[in-house]
Every structure is written in C-alpha cells, then in structure tokens.
mmCIF file of C-alpha atoms in Angstrom:
data_model
loop_
_atom_site.group_PDB
_atom_site.id
_atom_site.type_symbol
_atom_site.label_atom_id
_atom_site.label_comp_id
_atom_site.label_asym_id
_atom_site.label_seq_id
_atom_site.Cartn_x
_atom_site.Cartn_y
_atom_site.Cartn_z
ATOM 1 C CA ASN A 1 0.000 0.000 0.000
ATOM 2 C CA ALA A 2 1.861 3.098 -1.241
ATOM 3 C CA GLY A 3 -0.375 5.718 0.449
ATOM 4 C CA VAL A 4 0.603 9.238 -0.642
ATOM 5 C CA THR A 5 3.523 9.475 -3.077
ATOM 6 C CA GLN A 6 5.346 12.700 -3.889
ATOM 7 C CA THR A 7 7.921 13.310 -6.591
ATOM 8 C CA PRO A 8 10.595 14.548 -6.780
ATOM 9 C CA LYS A 9 12.145 14.274 -3.311
ATOM 10 C CA PHE A 10 14.626 17.070 -3.955
ATOM 11 C CA ARG A 11 14.875 19.840 -6.523
ATOM 12 C CA ILE A 12 16.954 22.941 -7.117
ATOM 13 C CA LEU A 13 15.380 25.641 -9.283
ATOM 14 C CA LYS A 14 16.726 28.891 -10.611
ATOM 15 C CA ILE A 15 14.741 32.074 -10.069
ATOM 16 C CA GLY A 16 12.040 32.386 -12.715
ATOM 17 C CA GLN A 17 11.942 28.703 -13.631
ATOM 18 C CA SER A 18 8.764 26.681 -13.336
ATOM 19 C CA MET A 19 8.082 23.172 -12.139
ATOM 20 C CA THR A 20 5.338 20.811 -11.056
ATOM 21 C CA LEU A 21 5.396 18.857 -7.813
ATOM 22 C CA GLN A 22 3.578 15.602 -8.287
ATOM 23 C CA CYS A 23 1.301 13.983 -5.707
ATOM 24 C CA THR A 24 -0.712 10.819 -6.060
ATOM 25 C CA GLN A 25 -2.649 8.725 -3.550
ATOM 26 C CA ASP A 26 -4.033 5.220 -3.857
ATOM 27 C CA MET A 27 -6.499 5.314 -0.967
ATOM 28 C CA ASN A 28 -9.431 6.743 -2.952
ATOM 29 C CA HIS A 29 -9.509 9.781 -0.664
ATOM 30 C CA ASN A 30 -11.639 12.705 -1.717
ATOM 31 C CA TYR A 31 -9.722 15.363 0.187
ATOM 32 C CA MET A 32 -6.190 16.371 -0.756
ATOM 33 C CA TYR A 33 -3.946 19.160 0.494
ATOM 34 C CA TRP A 34 -0.658 20.897 -0.211
ATOM 35 C CA TYR A 35 1.343 22.361 2.668
ATOM 36 C CA ARG A 36 4.688 24.050 2.917
ATOM 37 C CA GLN A 37 6.878 23.683 5.985
ATOM 38 C CA ASP A 38 9.356 26.345 6.984
ATOM 39 C CA PRO A 39 11.575 26.108 10.100
ATOM 40 C CA GLY A 40 9.773 27.278 13.224
ATOM 41 C CA MET A 41 6.639 28.134 11.240
ATOM 42 C CA GLY A 42 4.760 24.864 11.248
ATOM 43 C CA LEU A 43 2.769 23.877 8.190
ATOM 44 C CA LYS A 44 0.948 26.400 6.060
ATOM 45 C CA LEU A 45 -1.879 25.325 3.773
ATOM 46 C CA ILE A 46 -1.308 26.330 0.144
ATOM 47 C CA TYR A 47 -4.266 24.754 -1.663
ATOM 48 C CA TYR A 48 -6.731 22.009 -1.014
ATOM 49 C CA SER A 49 -9.290 19.965 -2.924
ATOM 50 C CA VAL A 50 -12.496 18.293 -1.770
ATOM 51 C CA GLY A 51 -12.829 16.146 -4.887
ATOM 52 C CA ALA A 52 -11.979 15.838 -8.549
ATOM 53 C CA GLY A 53 -12.521 19.125 -10.341
ATOM 54 C CA ILE A 54 -12.782 21.176 -7.130
ATOM 55 C CA THR A 55 -9.910 23.176 -5.639
ATOM 56 C CA ASP A 56 -9.658 26.093 -3.243
ATOM 57 C CA LYS A 57 -7.038 28.412 -1.821
ATOM 58 C CA GLY A 58 -5.480 27.937 1.586
ATOM 59 C CA GLU A 59 -3.495 30.411 3.669
ATOM 60 C CA VAL A 60 -0.560 30.996 1.294
ATOM 61 C CA PRO A 61 -1.663 30.377 -2.325
ATOM 62 C CA ASN A 62 0.242 33.186 -4.060
ATOM 63 C CA GLY A 63 2.775 31.914 -6.590
ATOM 64 C CA TYR A 64 1.178 28.472 -6.843
ATOM 65 C CA ASN A 65 -1.509 26.733 -8.859
ATOM 66 C CA VAL A 66 -3.164 23.339 -8.601
ATOM 67 C CA SER A 67 -5.470 21.088 -10.566
ATOM 68 C CA ARG A 68 -7.458 17.983 -9.660
ATOM 69 C CA SER A 69 -8.507 16.142 -12.778
ATOM 70 C CA THR A 70 -8.667 12.748 -11.041
ATOM 71 C CA THR A 71 -9.280 11.521 -7.504
ATOM 72 C CA GLU A 72 -5.729 10.169 -7.311
ATOM 73 C CA ASP A 73 -3.621 13.094 -8.497
ATOM 74 C CA PHE A 74 -3.144 16.601 -7.133
ATOM 75 C CA PRO A 75 -0.146 18.345 -8.744
ATOM 76 C CA LEU A 76 1.199 21.670 -7.491
ATOM 77 C CA ARG A 77 2.567 24.092 -10.062
ATOM 78 C CA LEU A 78 5.129 26.847 -9.465
ATOM 79 C CA GLU A 79 5.139 29.186 -12.453
ATOM 80 C CA LEU A 80 7.898 31.705 -11.670
ATOM 81 C CA ALA A 81 10.055 30.364 -8.867
ATOM 82 C CA ALA A 82 11.228 32.856 -6.249
ATOM 83 C CA PRO A 83 13.671 32.406 -3.328
ATOM 84 C CA SER A 84 10.722 32.802 -0.927
ATOM 85 C CA GLN A 85 9.404 29.490 -2.241
ATOM 86 C CA THR A 86 12.392 27.614 -0.861
ATOM 87 C CA SER A 87 10.712 25.188 1.513
ATOM 88 C CA VAL A 88 9.684 21.614 2.133
ATOM 89 C CA TYR A 89 6.376 20.776 0.470
ATOM 90 C CA PHE A 90 4.015 18.114 1.743
ATOM 91 C CA CYS A 91 1.018 16.611 0.060
ATOM 92 C CA ALA A 92 -1.669 14.946 2.172
ATOM 93 C CA SER A 93 -5.008 13.217 1.723
ATOM 94 C CA SER A 94 -7.944 12.226 3.927
ATOM 95 C CA ASP A 95 -11.136 10.283 3.413
ATOM 96 C CA LEU A 96 -13.463 12.411 5.525
ATOM 97 C CA ILE A 97 -13.687 16.128 5.869
ATOM 98 C CA ARG A 98 -12.516 15.916 9.443
ATOM 99 C CA GLY A 99 -10.612 12.667 9.397
ATOM 100 C CA GLU A 100 -6.921 12.275 9.912
ATOM 101 C CA ALA A 101 -4.688 13.196 7.001
ATOM 102 C CA PHE A 102 -2.034 10.917 5.514
ATOM 103 C CA PHE A 103 1.157 12.636 4.385
ATOM 104 C CA GLY A 104 3.689 12.049 1.650
ATOM 105 C CA GLN A 105 7.413 12.086 2.370
ATOM 106 C CA GLY A 106 7.857 15.639 1.162
ATOM 107 C CA THR A 107 9.702 17.525 -1.569
ATOM 108 C CA ARG A 108 12.628 19.720 -0.544
ATOM 109 C CA LEU A 109 12.771 22.640 -2.963
ATOM 110 C CA THR A 110 15.553 25.203 -3.143
ATOM 111 C CA VAL A 111 15.260 28.282 -5.365
ATOM 112 C CA VAL A 112 18.567 29.988 -6.134
ATOM 113 C CA ALA B 1 -10.586 31.643 11.624
ATOM 114 C CA GLN B 2 -9.131 28.646 13.372
ATOM 115 C CA SER B 3 -5.711 28.489 14.961
ATOM 116 C CA VAL B 4 -3.479 26.346 17.107
ATOM 117 C CA ALA B 5 -0.902 27.461 19.637
ATOM 118 C CA GLN B 6 1.982 25.343 20.821
ATOM 119 C CA PRO B 7 3.656 27.663 23.327
ATOM 120 C CA GLU B 8 6.954 25.874 23.824
ATOM 121 C CA ASP B 9 9.600 25.607 21.126
ATOM 122 C CA GLN B 10 11.367 22.672 22.738
ATOM 123 C CA VAL B 11 10.508 20.211 25.461
ATOM 124 C CA ASN B 12 13.346 18.417 27.217
ATOM 125 C CA VAL B 13 12.595 15.377 29.340
ATOM 126 C CA ALA B 14 14.662 12.627 30.899
ATOM 127 C CA GLU B 15 14.074 9.100 29.673
ATOM 128 C CA GLY B 16 11.480 7.366 31.831
ATOM 129 C CA ASN B 17 9.890 10.624 32.975
ATOM 130 C CA PRO B 18 6.400 11.759 31.946
ATOM 131 C CA LEU B 19 6.203 13.760 28.744
ATOM 132 C CA THR B 20 3.691 16.552 28.126
ATOM 133 C CA VAL B 21 3.409 18.648 24.985
ATOM 134 C CA LYS B 22 0.963 21.529 25.242
ATOM 135 C CA CYS B 23 -1.588 22.664 22.689
ATOM 136 C CA THR B 24 -4.400 25.187 22.783
ATOM 137 C CA TYR B 25 -6.778 25.906 19.950
ATOM 138 C CA SER B 26 -9.285 28.414 18.685
ATOM 139 C CA VAL B 27 -12.141 27.406 16.413
ATOM 140 C CA SER B 28 -15.808 28.141 15.909
ATOM 141 C CA GLY B 29 -18.042 25.151 16.397
ATOM 142 C CA ASN B 30 -16.975 21.719 17.557
ATOM 143 C CA PRO B 31 -13.272 21.061 17.134
ATOM 144 C CA TYR B 32 -11.730 18.027 15.551
ATOM 145 C CA LEU B 33 -8.244 17.763 17.065
ATOM 146 C CA PHE B 34 -5.178 15.826 16.010
ATOM 147 C CA TRP B 35 -1.590 15.118 16.999
ATOM 148 C CA TYR B 36 1.097 14.234 14.489
ATOM 149 C CA VAL B 37 4.755 13.330 14.868
ATOM 150 C CA GLN B 38 7.550 14.050 12.411
ATOM 151 C CA TYR B 39 10.917 12.324 12.417
ATOM 152 C CA PRO B 40 13.875 13.932 10.579
ATOM 153 C CA ASN B 41 13.476 14.072 6.799
ATOM 154 C CA ARG B 42 10.119 12.319 6.970
ATOM 155 C CA GLY B 43 6.482 13.223 6.482
ATOM 156 C CA LEU B 44 4.030 13.628 9.333
ATOM 157 C CA GLN B 45 2.618 10.527 10.988
ATOM 158 C CA PHE B 46 -0.784 10.485 12.652
ATOM 159 C CA LEU B 47 -0.739 9.764 16.415
ATOM 160 C CA LEU B 48 -4.286 10.297 17.653
ATOM 161 C CA LYS B 49 -7.431 12.342 17.272
ATOM 162 C CA TYR B 50 -10.383 13.673 19.217
ATOM 163 C CA ILE B 51 -13.722 13.869 17.458
ATOM 164 C CA THR B 52 -16.277 13.343 20.201
ATOM 165 C CA GLY B 53 -16.840 11.222 23.295
ATOM 166 C CA ASP B 54 -14.332 10.488 26.043
ATOM 167 C CA ASN B 55 -12.051 13.438 26.740
ATOM 168 C CA LEU B 56 -9.030 11.133 27.140
ATOM 169 C CA VAL B 57 -7.908 9.776 23.809
ATOM 170 C CA LYS B 58 -5.361 6.980 23.438
ATOM 171 C CA GLY B 59 -3.181 6.717 20.373
ATOM 172 C CA SER B 60 -0.110 5.104 18.880
ATOM 173 C CA TYR B 61 3.170 4.331 20.684
ATOM 174 C CA GLY B 62 1.693 4.810 24.169
ATOM 175 C CA PHE B 63 0.661 8.428 23.623
ATOM 176 C CA GLU B 64 -2.587 9.882 24.879
ATOM 177 C CA ALA B 65 -4.168 13.311 24.856
ATOM 178 C CA GLU B 66 -6.738 15.034 27.000
ATOM 179 C CA PHE B 67 -9.383 17.293 25.508
ATOM 180 C CA ASN B 68 -10.439 20.144 27.780
ATOM 181 C CA LYS B 69 -13.240 22.211 26.294
ATOM 182 C CA SER B 70 -13.279 24.924 28.965
ATOM 183 C CA GLN B 71 -9.548 25.547 28.567
ATOM 184 C CA THR B 72 -9.602 24.913 24.796
ATOM 185 C CA SER B 73 -6.634 22.613 25.221
ATOM 186 C CA PHE B 74 -5.547 19.273 23.823
ATOM 187 C CA HIS B 75 -2.271 18.368 25.545
ATOM 188 C CA LEU B 76 -0.310 15.327 24.431
ATOM 189 C CA LYS B 77 1.036 13.029 27.135
ATOM 190 C CA LYS B 78 3.098 9.923 27.603
ATOM 191 C CA PRO B 79 3.650 8.386 31.051
ATOM 192 C CA SER B 80 7.244 7.275 30.409
ATOM 193 C CA ALA B 81 9.286 8.856 27.614
ATOM 194 C CA LEU B 82 11.700 6.900 25.433
ATOM 195 C CA VAL B 83 14.759 8.219 23.623
ATOM 196 C CA SER B 84 13.055 7.140 20.392
ATOM 197 C CA ASP B 85 10.234 9.629 21.141
ATOM 198 C CA SER B 86 12.614 12.468 20.257
ATOM 199 C CA ALA B 87 10.940 14.156 17.287
ATOM 200 C CA LEU B 88 8.869 17.139 16.189
ATOM 201 C CA TYR B 89 5.253 17.082 17.362
ATOM 202 C CA PHE B 90 2.410 18.986 15.737
ATOM 203 C CA CYS B 91 -1.041 19.730 17.052
ATOM 204 C CA ALA B 92 -3.764 20.399 14.474
ATOM 205 C CA VAL B 93 -7.414 21.439 14.434
ATOM 206 C CA ASN B 94 -10.078 21.032 11.795
ATOM 207 C CA GLY B 95 -13.053 23.293 12.374
ATOM 208 C CA ASN B 96 -14.104 24.380 8.914
ATOM 209 C CA ASN B 97 -12.983 21.535 6.691
ATOM 210 C CA ARG B 98 -9.385 22.690 6.602
ATOM 211 C CA LEU B 99 -6.612 21.311 8.787
ATOM 212 C CA ALA B 100 -4.639 24.034 10.588
ATOM 213 C CA PHE B 101 -1.347 23.189 12.301
ATOM 214 C CA GLY B 102 0.589 24.664 15.173
ATOM 215 C CA LYS B 103 4.257 25.563 14.704
ATOM 216 C CA GLY B 104 5.408 22.335 16.277
ATOM 217 C CA ASN B 105 7.342 21.339 19.384
ATOM 218 C CA GLN B 106 10.734 19.708 19.301
ATOM 219 C CA VAL B 107 10.839 16.983 21.945
ATOM 220 C CA VAL B 108 14.244 15.883 23.169
ATOM 221 C CA VAL B 109 14.375 12.826 25.418
ATOM 222 C CA ILE B 110 17.645 12.703 27.318
ATOM 223 C CA PRO B 111 19.080 9.246 28.061
#
C-alpha cells in the first residue's frame, strides 16, 4: 500500500523557472492538500481539494496553482520560482472532511 | 478563523519521565483535534485524534491526549518517555474543513 507518493524528493530551481510537484494517492480519498513547511513556522496550507474538479485556496496560495482532474492526483505548479518558495512541500489526503490526514514524504525545494 | 498554539519551542525530558506537549486551539463550532509526529526528513505521521466522546484519547506508541473544552486545550502526554520519542510534534485542528497546524514542538528525550 503506497499511500501518498510525492515526486521529486529534492529539486533545485533557478529564479524564474517553473516546475510541477507531483502527488498521487491510492487510498481513494476525496480530500487532498498541499502544505509548505518552513523552520519554526509549522505547516501552512497552500491549496486544497475536496474532490476531482474542485480546488480552493489555503493560507498561502500566491505563486502556486493546482489542478485535480482525477481523484488520485493533485499536482502543485510553481510558475515563476522565487527564493521565498524555498521550503519543504508536503502533500496529504484524507477520506473524511474531518478525518486524519495521511502525508507524503515531502519535496525539498531550493530556489537559487 | 481557526488556529493552534503550541507555546513551547522545545521540550526536554529525561528518559522514563512523563512527557507533556501543550496545545491550545481556537475554532468556531466543535473542534476536531489531532496530533502528528515528524521524524527527521520524513512526512508527518498520525498519532491520535479527538472527534467526540471520552475526553481522554489513546493513540499510537503509548501516547494519549486530553481534551479540555473549557480551557480549549488538547495536551499530548506519555507516562514514560523513550529516547526514540525524540521528534517534532504537531497539534492540528479542523473546524471548517481545513486542517490548521501549530508551529510544532521539538521533543528531546535525554538518556
């Protein structure tokens, strides 16, 4: 049972480049989330989705975009990378609105 | 808006001693509360949750948490800490269909 899978694990981007962080889950969960984790700041919600075709902004959506064409996949897009987007990104999913979330292993992104 | 406060940056405890990690929350309506643990270079792992019912919730690895509605708290506890419990602990609340996390507490268990 793979759970939540994120790729890549590490990435270095130059300022202005774009990339997509991939997230897929095999638990048939309706709810999926993207968080970023910065030291001493906890986790901040970037975007979330309550089902295929439905997405909504979290606390810190600027500079990011998402799509949810299938139940399994929830990619996060960075269009014009900036140093402020250097962070560790976590994808998560849950099967109930208020159930526990299952997390991927994270993507460590550095923008230089 | 919902929020979680974890007032201590780091909790140091001797191995074998009781461990407490504090959490207070703010949310409108009934809170759904969670504790997660994160080991270095890993994702978050679910420990336990409070939805309704008994205020004392038991979870994985011998951890438990007590929900106190009047104090809006959900402190994590373990009667006897192990060195392997050293990790980053996050409290989270879901009050409006979005999961909000505290900043985390680093727990250091000293042998």
